[in-house]
Amino acid sequence: MPDIASRRSLVKNLNAKIAAIPMMLTATVVFVGCTLWTVVYSFTNSRLLPGGDWVGLAQYERLWGTRRWLISVENLAIYGFLMLVFSLVIGFLLAAIIDQRIRFEDAFRTIFLYPYALSFIVTGLVWQWLLNPEFGIQAAVRSMGFETFAFDPLYNSDLVLYGVIVAGLWHGTGLVMCLMLAGLRGIDEDVWKASRVDGIPAWKTYIFIVIPMMRPVFVTTLVLITASIIKLYDLVIAQTGGGPGLSSEVPAKFVFDAMFVSQNLAQGFAASTMMLVAVIFVIIPWAYLEFGGKKRG
Amino acid sequence: MADQTAPAPSRGIAEAVGPRPRRALSVRNIVIYGILALLSVYYLLPIWVMIMTSLKGMPEIQMGNIFAPPVELTFEPWIRAWSSVCTGLTCEGISTGFLNSVIITVPSVVLSIAVASVNGYALSLWRFRGANVFFTILIIGAFIPYQVMIYPIVIILREIGLYGDLAGLVLVHTVFGMPILTLLFRNDFYSVPEELFMAARIDGAGFWTIFLKIMAPMALPMFVVAVILQSTAIWNDFLFGVIFSTPQNYPMTVQLNNIVNSVQGVREYNVNMAATLLSGLVPLTIYLVSGKLFVRGIAAGAVKG
């Protein structure tokens, strides 16, 4: 419809422009304006209130010398890597199984996806309870006779992150399954027929034909999971509170605490800018793949 | 290919394609259902434990097995969680949080969908110069971590006198719901036949008439999807609730976290689990009732149409 649109004069399309005002304000004031504001103020020495003097990169130097920030970044890297790998593998596996024309498909799908409807707070709290060493899984297994069984990740600073990952996977894999399932069902059945005629085993068809064909689905899923990983906050708050000690701190929590608890605004701005940089590294290649070359609409 | 007599299935999301199952009790089926059963345990265990724990008394929790059903059934934890557990400031139970969440969610859902549907309509059928620039910013903006924008938003809301106010929180939800909802509605309105739009134009219908009389009724399923998507997301929100509301207006998620993770007093695990279930009840009901529409919402939102 570009010909219709281009023939409209400024006034004739006034209603559409009025209707789009909220979007324009959101895009310019919030997404561009607020983001730039934070980036600019990360170069100041604001503490209780935004302002102060221009200090260049000093906040970033300080940030990268802060132990808590380094732990947060390391935690997020480990969490992110494992979360990506496991949710893609489990999500795809679930989708491939569900795609086998199984009985009770709807029931299984409902079971795998329902955690996604729950909040991260609920997810964190229920897994905190399950992983409680006194009453949870550890106690239950011990009461069956395995007296030395140990499974208390939330109280062990080396393992706490894996406890969070178990909860994160429980919450998020259903979504990945849904996306993968949509991708699998978008594959032409002739592909399957052809590979069966040629006597290619199903697993080979998946690995060499179907998965390469699903590349766009994988890319989109990857971007979505990554974006949600970087935002990781509620789950940690509910499940561990960042503990024991600092061992499950994450960047989003660092930012929140710097801004609203310890009143060290500029550190919060600098840390959130680093989060933005991390997202940009994910988004730009994706946007290039998605939008680059072809013109849409 | 002797088994290919059935008509080819349509390509809808509900239909399976791929190899057909063979005999009922093949090795393959045992493996498949074995994996499914095992994974189902992982997914169902938490909700089972939540329900069982919430129906036991504290002595039984301390003595017994976390997975065992209650020997002595009690609803006391639910009543306590709802009406008398301490949430930080007061001891009136999580019911206040429930009400707060309703008061926050309903206007946020209505406003965000109203704004985004009109916006998507304008973007798809009444496109104007520059519209795509804003739209692109909007979509890319959806990936910016909230933490980057949150402090300036606090300042803006304080300047216009809405910080700590319900209206401010509703505004924040509307702003951050806009990218996904606009995308949904834009793509939906794109699929409307152009002839229909042209016919209405020729009959003299204007921007709002076409939207209210023709497009909005046609997009009804998309409105339902949007309501599901938004009400779940806003009900489950924690971060905005903490930052943009005051303790007496905290949504349920925040109060729940305060109840369970409070360091004072004796830990009542049964009451905690009852409160957790209570706050999960609304999105869970939406999910179970809406079924495929929920899936459609997240899939449509996730995979760019």
XYZ file of C-alpha atoms in Angstrom:
602
model
C 0.000 0.000 0.000
C 2.846 2.495 -0.281
C 1.150 4.271 -3.188
C -1.893 5.034 -1.055
C 0.207 6.261 1.773
C 2.444 8.461 -0.277
C -0.482 10.255 -1.914
C -1.899 11.401 1.384
C -1.243 14.945 2.312
C -0.104 15.962 5.746
C -3.532 16.964 6.961
C -5.429 14.029 5.542
C -3.366 11.597 7.520
C -3.556 13.680 10.649
C -5.593 11.130 12.591
C -2.990 8.440 12.049
C -0.302 10.782 13.275
C -2.322 11.666 16.340
C -2.899 7.966 16.981
C 0.824 7.364 16.733
C 1.779 10.088 19.212
C 2.105 7.663 22.151
C 4.437 5.531 20.070
C 6.509 8.509 19.001
C 6.800 9.688 22.586
C 7.716 6.215 23.810
C 10.312 5.773 21.093
C 11.909 9.182 21.436
C 11.469 10.144 25.079
C 11.774 6.758 26.772
C 13.751 4.471 24.501
C 16.131 7.016 23.024
C 15.962 9.859 25.535
C 16.138 7.934 28.785
C 18.797 5.604 27.459
C 21.008 8.487 26.347
C 20.392 10.240 29.650
C 21.661 7.246 31.594
C 24.695 6.844 29.342
C 25.581 10.543 29.688
C 25.188 10.553 33.465
C 27.379 7.485 33.754
C 30.268 9.831 33.016
C 29.535 11.962 36.078
C 30.147 11.439 39.761
C 26.456 11.522 40.765
C 25.805 9.942 44.114
C 22.548 10.690 45.913
C 21.234 12.897 43.117
C 22.051 12.941 39.417
C 24.465 15.715 38.518
C 27.932 16.335 39.814
C 31.065 16.738 37.792
C 32.157 15.162 34.569
C 34.634 12.448 35.452
C 35.074 10.703 32.125
C 35.541 6.993 32.391
C 36.343 7.003 36.091
C 33.045 5.301 37.006
C 33.788 2.491 34.586
C 37.285 2.032 35.972
C 35.837 1.850 39.434
C 33.079 -0.509 38.303
C 35.491 -2.984 36.766
C 37.551 -2.848 39.932
C 34.555 -3.685 42.120
C 34.524 -7.284 43.288
C 30.763 -7.475 43.449
C 30.397 -6.336 39.844
C 32.985 -8.819 38.630
C 31.198 -11.627 40.442
C 27.876 -10.462 38.965
C 29.249 -10.477 35.433
C 30.879 -13.859 35.866
C 27.661 -15.294 37.288
C 25.641 -13.927 34.428
C 28.102 -15.355 31.909
C 27.888 -18.834 33.425
C 24.129 -18.642 33.892
C 23.681 -17.280 30.384
C 25.847 -19.873 28.683
C 24.266 -22.839 30.450
C 20.789 -21.399 30.087
C 21.232 -20.931 26.339
C 22.660 -24.378 25.744
C 20.229 -26.266 27.943
C 17.093 -24.404 27.010
C 17.835 -24.802 23.310
C 18.645 -28.495 23.674
C 15.766 -29.336 25.998
C 13.365 -27.080 24.114
C 14.219 -28.649 20.787
C 14.137 -32.165 22.204
C 10.699 -31.551 23.707
C 9.413 -30.068 20.469
C 10.802 -32.936 18.399
C 9.199 -35.498 20.698
C 5.878 -33.704 20.783
C 6.007 -33.478 16.998
C 6.013 -37.307 16.718
C 2.212 -37.471 16.692
C 2.145 -38.631 20.247
C -0.993 -39.222 22.226
C -2.053 -36.586 24.759
C -0.022 -33.980 22.938
C -2.053 -31.128 24.412
C -1.669 -32.451 27.929
C 2.099 -32.707 27.647
C 2.336 -29.289 26.091
C 0.267 -27.820 28.887
C 2.562 -29.434 31.447
C 5.751 -28.169 29.850
C 4.532 -24.640 29.308
C 2.608 -23.827 32.493
C 5.666 -22.624 34.463
C 6.062 -19.899 31.873
C 2.734 -18.436 32.968
C 4.013 -18.084 36.525
C 6.128 -15.188 37.701
C 9.834 -15.454 38.404
C 8.989 -14.682 42.015
C 6.759 -17.748 42.283
C 9.381 -19.798 40.412
C 12.162 -18.653 42.711
C 10.163 -19.262 45.873
C 9.026 -22.755 45.012
C 12.531 -23.820 44.017
C 13.897 -22.264 47.151
C 11.538 -24.534 49.049
C 12.355 -27.629 46.979
C 16.078 -27.058 47.419
C 15.779 -26.375 51.123
C 18.255 -28.862 52.647
C 16.261 -29.397 55.843
C 12.908 -30.206 54.257
C 13.346 -30.362 50.498
C 14.658 -32.882 48.005
C 17.775 -33.579 50.064
C 15.760 -34.445 53.167
C 13.346 -36.595 51.176
C 16.125 -38.635 49.577
C 17.907 -38.997 52.914
C 14.765 -40.270 54.562
C 14.664 -43.048 51.975
C 17.905 -44.384 53.420
C 20.592 -42.478 51.561
C 21.891 -40.777 54.700
C 24.838 -39.036 53.088
C 22.980 -37.700 50.063
C 23.846 -34.035 49.649
C 21.911 -31.666 47.411
C 21.732 -28.175 48.822
C 22.942 -25.866 46.056
C 21.329 -22.779 47.568
C 23.526 -22.976 50.651
C 26.737 -23.674 48.822
C 28.387 -20.701 47.173
C 29.997 -22.892 44.508
C 26.715 -24.449 43.469
C 24.120 -21.756 44.093
C 24.137 -20.654 40.461
C 23.180 -24.132 39.316
C 20.225 -24.046 41.660
C 19.088 -20.850 39.953
C 19.629 -22.432 36.536
C 17.433 -25.407 37.440
C 14.660 -22.981 38.318
C 15.285 -20.830 35.242
C 15.077 -23.841 32.971
C 11.907 -24.995 34.647
C 10.368 -21.612 33.935
C 11.636 -20.982 30.418
C 12.060 -24.190 28.432
C 8.346 -24.420 27.661
C 8.563 -21.231 25.643
C 11.538 -22.536 23.671
C 9.610 -25.734 23.040
C 6.682 -23.735 21.642
C 8.877 -21.717 19.325
C 10.720 -24.816 18.137
C 7.468 -26.675 17.634
C 6.144 -23.853 15.477
C 9.369 -24.055 13.497
C 9.199 -27.817 13.089
C 5.627 -27.613 11.885
C 6.564 -24.967 9.393
C 8.773 -27.488 7.619
C 7.178 -28.879 4.505
C 6.129 -32.488 4.902
C 7.645 -33.243 1.502
C 11.052 -32.826 3.133
C 10.241 -35.685 5.468
C 8.758 -37.774 2.669
C 11.826 -37.269 0.517
C 14.234 -38.175 3.283
C 12.214 -41.290 4.083
C 12.163 -42.341 0.464
C 15.930 -41.982 0.433
C 16.144 -44.089 3.588
C 17.791 -41.405 5.678
C 17.346 -42.076 9.410
C 15.209 -39.566 11.294
C 18.018 -38.269 13.515
C 20.142 -37.527 10.467
C 17.245 -35.727 8.839
C 16.898 -33.584 11.944
C 20.558 -32.683 12.182
C 21.427 -32.174 8.542
C 18.167 -31.000 7.010
C 15.555 -29.835 9.495
C 17.746 -27.888 11.926
C 19.543 -25.960 9.165
C 16.120 -25.159 7.684
C 15.003 -23.832 11.065
C 17.849 -21.360 11.294
C 15.561 -18.284 11.553
C 13.678 -19.888 14.446
C 16.933 -20.652 16.231
C 18.217 -17.136 15.717
C 15.007 -15.568 17.033
C 14.918 -17.912 20.008
C 18.558 -17.215 20.751
C 17.970 -13.480 20.743
C 14.892 -13.781 22.939
C 16.577 -16.004 25.502
C 19.640 -13.798 25.579
C 17.583 -10.645 26.086
C 15.742 -12.275 28.971
C 18.970 -13.628 30.490
C 20.519 -10.171 30.663
C 17.429 -8.937 32.502
C 17.719 -11.723 35.119
C 16.646 -10.167 38.389
C 13.366 -11.321 39.998
C 14.372 -14.962 40.041
C 17.549 -14.289 41.974
C 15.755 -11.928 44.367
C 13.154 -14.555 45.199
C 15.324 -17.634 45.235
C 18.610 -16.571 46.798
C 18.609 -12.814 47.364
C 22.064 -12.811 45.794
C 23.500 -15.075 48.452
C 25.076 -16.909 50.084
C 27.400 -13.938 50.394
C 27.778 -12.464 46.939
C 27.785 -15.789 45.145
C 24.581 -15.362 43.143
C 24.685 -11.623 42.483
C 23.732 -10.523 38.967
C 24.236 -7.231 37.079
C 20.562 -6.200 37.139
C 20.599 -6.493 40.922
C 23.849 -4.542 41.112
C 22.197 -1.724 39.162
C 19.072 -1.716 41.315
C 21.044 -1.694 44.547
C 23.415 1.036 43.358
C 20.511 3.262 42.316
C 17.916 2.648 44.995
C 19.694 1.177 48.004
C 23.272 2.385 48.343
C 22.602 5.698 46.566
C 25.572 5.438 44.330
C 23.794 6.573 41.199
C 26.692 6.913 38.799
C 27.852 3.370 39.507
C 24.331 2.220 38.704
C 24.346 4.232 35.477
C 27.715 2.834 34.468
C 26.651 -0.730 35.266
C 23.378 -0.380 33.372
C 25.264 1.075 30.423
C 27.416 -2.049 30.437
C 24.214 -4.102 30.303
C 23.131 -2.027 27.333
C 26.439 -2.682 25.609
C 25.964 -6.397 26.162
C 22.517 -6.235 24.556
C 23.841 -4.249 21.622
C 26.349 -6.982 20.915
C 23.435 -9.386 20.601
C 20.975 -7.141 18.807
C 23.109 -5.686 16.050
C 24.084 -8.980 14.405
C 20.483 -10.139 14.745
C 18.994 -6.955 13.281
C 21.493 -7.234 10.467
C 20.439 -10.800 9.754
C 16.744 -10.044 10.042
C 16.390 -6.695 8.373
C 19.607 -6.281 6.456
C 19.258 -6.491 2.685
C 15.527 -7.052 2.389
C 13.172 -4.158 2.647
C 10.052 -4.788 4.638
C 6.580 -3.419 4.097
C 4.667 -45.280 1.478
C 1.709 -47.564 1.993
C 0.668 -45.727 5.120
C 0.297 -42.406 3.329
C -3.409 -42.831 2.604
C -4.664 -40.244 5.065
C -5.215 -36.772 3.629
C -2.301 -34.451 4.107
C -2.752 -32.505 7.315
C -3.240 -28.785 7.159
C -0.321 -26.678 8.228
C -1.902 -25.302 11.389
C 0.019 -25.371 14.639
C -2.295 -28.045 15.982
C -1.390 -30.595 13.337
C 1.672 -32.749 13.585
C 3.815 -33.543 10.607
C 6.716 -35.887 10.434
C 7.005 -39.616 10.629
C 3.971 -41.493 11.832
C 4.140 -43.703 14.900
C 4.420 -47.402 14.162
C 3.245 -50.149 16.509
C 1.906 -49.155 19.886
C 4.564 -50.914 21.936
C 7.731 -50.405 19.963
C 11.079 -49.552 21.524
C 10.707 -46.141 20.022
C 7.424 -45.492 21.788
C 8.780 -46.712 25.102
C 11.708 -44.323 24.796
C 9.493 -41.429 23.766
C 6.915 -41.845 26.507
C 9.661 -42.624 29.003
C 11.369 -39.304 28.291
C 8.052 -37.482 28.361
C 7.097 -39.027 31.692
C 10.469 -38.211 33.213
C 10.353 -34.607 32.074
C 6.758 -34.273 33.221
C 7.913 -35.161 36.718
C 10.436 -32.302 36.627
C 7.767 -29.862 35.488
C 4.989 -31.071 37.766
C 6.964 -31.660 40.942
C 7.063 -28.004 42.049
C 3.318 -27.492 41.762
C 2.637 -30.812 43.496
C 4.934 -29.850 46.359
C 3.392 -26.382 46.576
C -0.113 -27.789 46.889
C 0.845 -30.541 49.329
C 2.888 -28.234 51.550
C 0.103 -25.688 51.682
C -2.349 -28.296 52.977
C -0.190 -29.549 55.858
C 0.315 -28.256 59.373
C 3.785 -27.108 60.406
C 4.470 -30.148 62.664
C 3.785 -32.470 59.763
C 6.134 -30.492 57.509
C 8.911 -30.751 60.058
C 8.439 -34.470 60.528
C 7.428 -35.707 57.148
C 8.420 -35.933 53.547
C 8.048 -32.893 51.289
C 6.478 -35.008 48.529
C 3.999 -36.890 50.681
C 0.342 -35.886 50.645
C -0.963 -34.483 53.918
C -1.965 -36.963 56.584
C -4.050 -34.374 58.313
C -5.626 -32.070 55.758
C -5.828 -28.436 56.809
C -6.873 -25.249 55.038
C -5.585 -23.084 57.854
C -2.437 -22.028 55.882
C -4.593 -20.747 53.024
C -6.769 -18.716 55.348
C -3.729 -17.342 57.127
C -1.975 -16.521 53.858
C -5.022 -14.745 52.549
C -6.046 -12.731 55.569
C -3.544 -12.558 58.399
C 0.058 -13.175 57.399
C 2.459 -10.239 57.810
C 3.603 -8.606 54.585
C 6.109 -6.178 56.008
C 3.991 -3.205 56.961
C 0.779 -4.803 58.093
C -0.519 -8.235 58.979
C -3.598 -8.349 56.817
C -2.509 -11.177 54.566
C -1.827 -11.226 50.879
C -5.395 -10.224 50.051
C -4.338 -6.566 50.046
C -1.651 -7.422 47.496
C -4.210 -9.314 45.454
C -6.448 -6.256 45.343
C -3.502 -4.008 44.525
C -2.523 -6.293 41.657
C -6.072 -6.184 40.285
C -6.125 -2.402 40.580
C -2.790 -2.202 38.766
C -3.426 -4.865 36.129
C -6.884 -3.925 34.870
C -6.220 -0.306 33.844
C -2.754 -1.198 32.567
C -4.118 -3.922 30.321
C -6.929 -1.720 29.015
C -4.788 1.329 28.372
C -1.842 -0.494 26.831
C -4.054 -2.443 24.444
C -6.130 0.586 23.495
C -3.032 2.599 22.664
C -1.202 -0.205 20.888
C -4.139 -1.402 18.792
C -4.820 2.059 17.404
C -1.115 2.461 16.865
C -0.782 -0.831 15.026
C -3.788 0.118 12.913
C -2.255 3.457 11.998
C 1.055 1.803 11.168
C -0.414 -0.861 8.936
C -3.173 0.911 7.031
C -2.483 4.638 7.311
C 1.219 4.724 7.047
C 2.814 8.124 7.023
C 6.306 9.326 6.391
C 8.637 8.534 9.248
C 6.320 5.971 10.791
C 8.764 3.167 10.181
C 11.593 5.019 11.856
C 9.608 5.244 15.078
C 8.456 1.691 14.756
C 12.006 0.419 14.319
C 13.139 2.340 17.393
C 10.194 0.874 19.268
C 11.096 -2.698 18.355
C 14.786 -2.287 19.080
C 13.862 -0.502 22.298
C 12.070 -3.632 23.460
C 15.478 -5.215 23.953
C 16.987 -2.420 26.043
C 17.281 -3.645 29.643
C 14.785 -1.813 31.845
C 17.580 -0.929 34.225
C 19.006 1.466 31.636
C 15.828 3.549 31.443
C 14.431 3.239 34.905
C 16.095 6.130 36.704
C 15.228 8.828 34.155
C 11.665 7.489 34.173
C 11.586 7.955 37.942
C 12.661 11.566 37.393
C 10.065 12.157 34.663
C 7.268 10.700 36.781
C 8.370 12.748 39.769
C 8.352 15.894 37.642
C 4.789 15.288 36.447
C 3.708 14.245 39.930
C 2.943 10.596 39.196
C 5.853 8.915 40.993
C 4.553 6.409 43.512
C 1.087 6.840 42.056
C -1.033 4.146 40.454
C -1.327 6.236 37.274
C 2.450 6.335 37.004
C 2.741 2.578 37.223
C -0.031 2.149 34.637
C 1.836 4.523 32.362
C 5.050 2.536 32.758
C 3.274 -0.714 31.908
C 1.682 0.939 28.868
C 5.032 2.198 27.622
C 6.832 -1.107 28.023
C 3.964 -3.148 26.636
C 3.849 -1.027 23.516
C 6.542 -2.688 21.371
C 5.171 -6.208 21.519
C 1.512 -5.187 21.326
C 2.054 -2.779 18.457
C 3.912 -5.487 16.579
C 1.058 -7.938 17.167
C -1.644 -5.547 16.004
C 0.365 -4.171 13.102
C 0.921 -7.649 11.723
C -2.702 -8.571 12.302
C -4.025 -5.519 10.473
C -1.590 -6.135 7.641
C -3.426 -9.363 6.916
C -6.730 -7.538 6.358
C -7.601 -7.565 2.626
C -6.761 -4.234 1.084
C -10.057 -4.186 -0.831
C -12.002 -4.040 2.378
C -10.095 -1.023 3.542
C -10.468 0.665 0.140
C -14.192 -0.007 0.030
C -14.658 1.590 3.418
C -12.607 4.565 2.319
C -14.721 4.995 -0.809
C -17.866 4.870 1.301
C -16.473 7.840 3.153
C -15.472 6.196 6.407
C -12.659 7.945 8.226
C -9.778 6.820 10.400
C -11.735 6.195 13.599
C -14.882 4.861 11.925
C -12.936 2.241 10.020
C -11.092 1.270 13.174
C -14.101 1.018 15.459
C -16.643 -0.397 12.997
C -14.540 -2.675 10.806
C -11.007 -3.330 11.950
C -11.414 -3.711 15.697
C -14.253 -6.255 15.418
C -12.240 -8.219 12.874
C -9.228 -8.204 15.142
C -11.170 -9.568 18.096
C -9.035 -12.716 18.413
C -5.943 -10.549 18.522
C -7.490 -8.480 21.307
C -8.058 -11.653 23.272
C -4.453 -12.720 22.692
C -3.269 -9.276 23.775
C -5.355 -9.377 26.952
C -3.907 -12.775 27.836
C -0.370 -11.656 27.126
C -0.623 -8.378 29.020
C -2.589 -9.512 32.028
C -0.129 -12.342 32.640
C 2.897 -10.121 32.145
C 1.633 -7.275 34.302
C 0.342 -9.551 37.042
C 3.759 -11.221 37.192
C 5.747 -8.003 37.163
C 8.014 -7.384 40.115
C 10.587 -4.756 39.151
C 8.169 -1.968 38.194
C 6.018 -2.750 41.195
C 8.937 -2.264 43.572
C 10.145 0.926 41.955
C 6.992 2.737 40.914
C 4.588 2.028 43.742
C 4.623 2.668 47.462
C 4.575 -0.071 50.125
C 0.828 0.154 50.744
C 0.203 -0.232 47.017
C 2.695 -3.028 46.367
C 1.431 -5.652 43.916
C 1.103 -9.247 44.965
C 4.505 -10.363 43.669
C 6.294 -7.840 45.867
C 4.230 -8.664 48.936
C 4.727 -12.357 48.349
C 8.472 -11.912 48.233
C 8.316 -9.871 51.437
C 6.316 -12.573 53.190
C 8.530 -15.476 52.230
C 11.920 -13.813 52.368
C 11.323 -11.821 55.548
C 13.967 -12.559 58.128
C 11.736 -11.976 61.115
C 9.679 -14.529 62.930
C 9.259 -18.238 62.513
C 9.135 -19.496 58.959
C 5.743 -20.948 58.155
C 6.436 -22.900 55.029
C 2.850 -24.002 54.585
C 1.595 -20.412 54.707
C 4.374 -19.368 52.318
C 3.374 -21.991 49.797
C -0.307 -21.108 50.103
C 0.576 -17.467 49.444
C 2.752 -18.474 46.500
C -0.063 -20.526 45.022
C -2.526 -17.708 45.574
C -0.385 -15.306 43.610
C 0.167 -17.855 40.846
C -3.525 -18.633 40.631
C -4.541 -15.786 38.331
C -1.955 -16.323 35.556
C -2.333 -20.076 35.891
C -6.094 -19.811 35.401
C -5.613 -17.534 32.426
C -3.169 -20.035 30.984
C -5.342 -23.090 31.491
C -8.514 -21.436 30.237
C -6.960 -19.781 27.218
C -4.985 -22.811 26.059
C -3.929 -22.378 22.470
C -4.518 -18.633 22.502
C -1.817 -18.272 25.146
C 0.564 -20.205 22.928
C -0.438 -18.082 19.992
C 0.259 -14.945 21.982
C 3.756 -15.873 22.997
C 4.556 -17.413 19.625
C 3.225 -14.427 17.691
C 5.079 -12.127 19.998
C 8.288 -14.063 19.738
C 8.493 -15.061 16.106
C 8.222 -11.969 14.035
C 5.199 -12.324 11.771
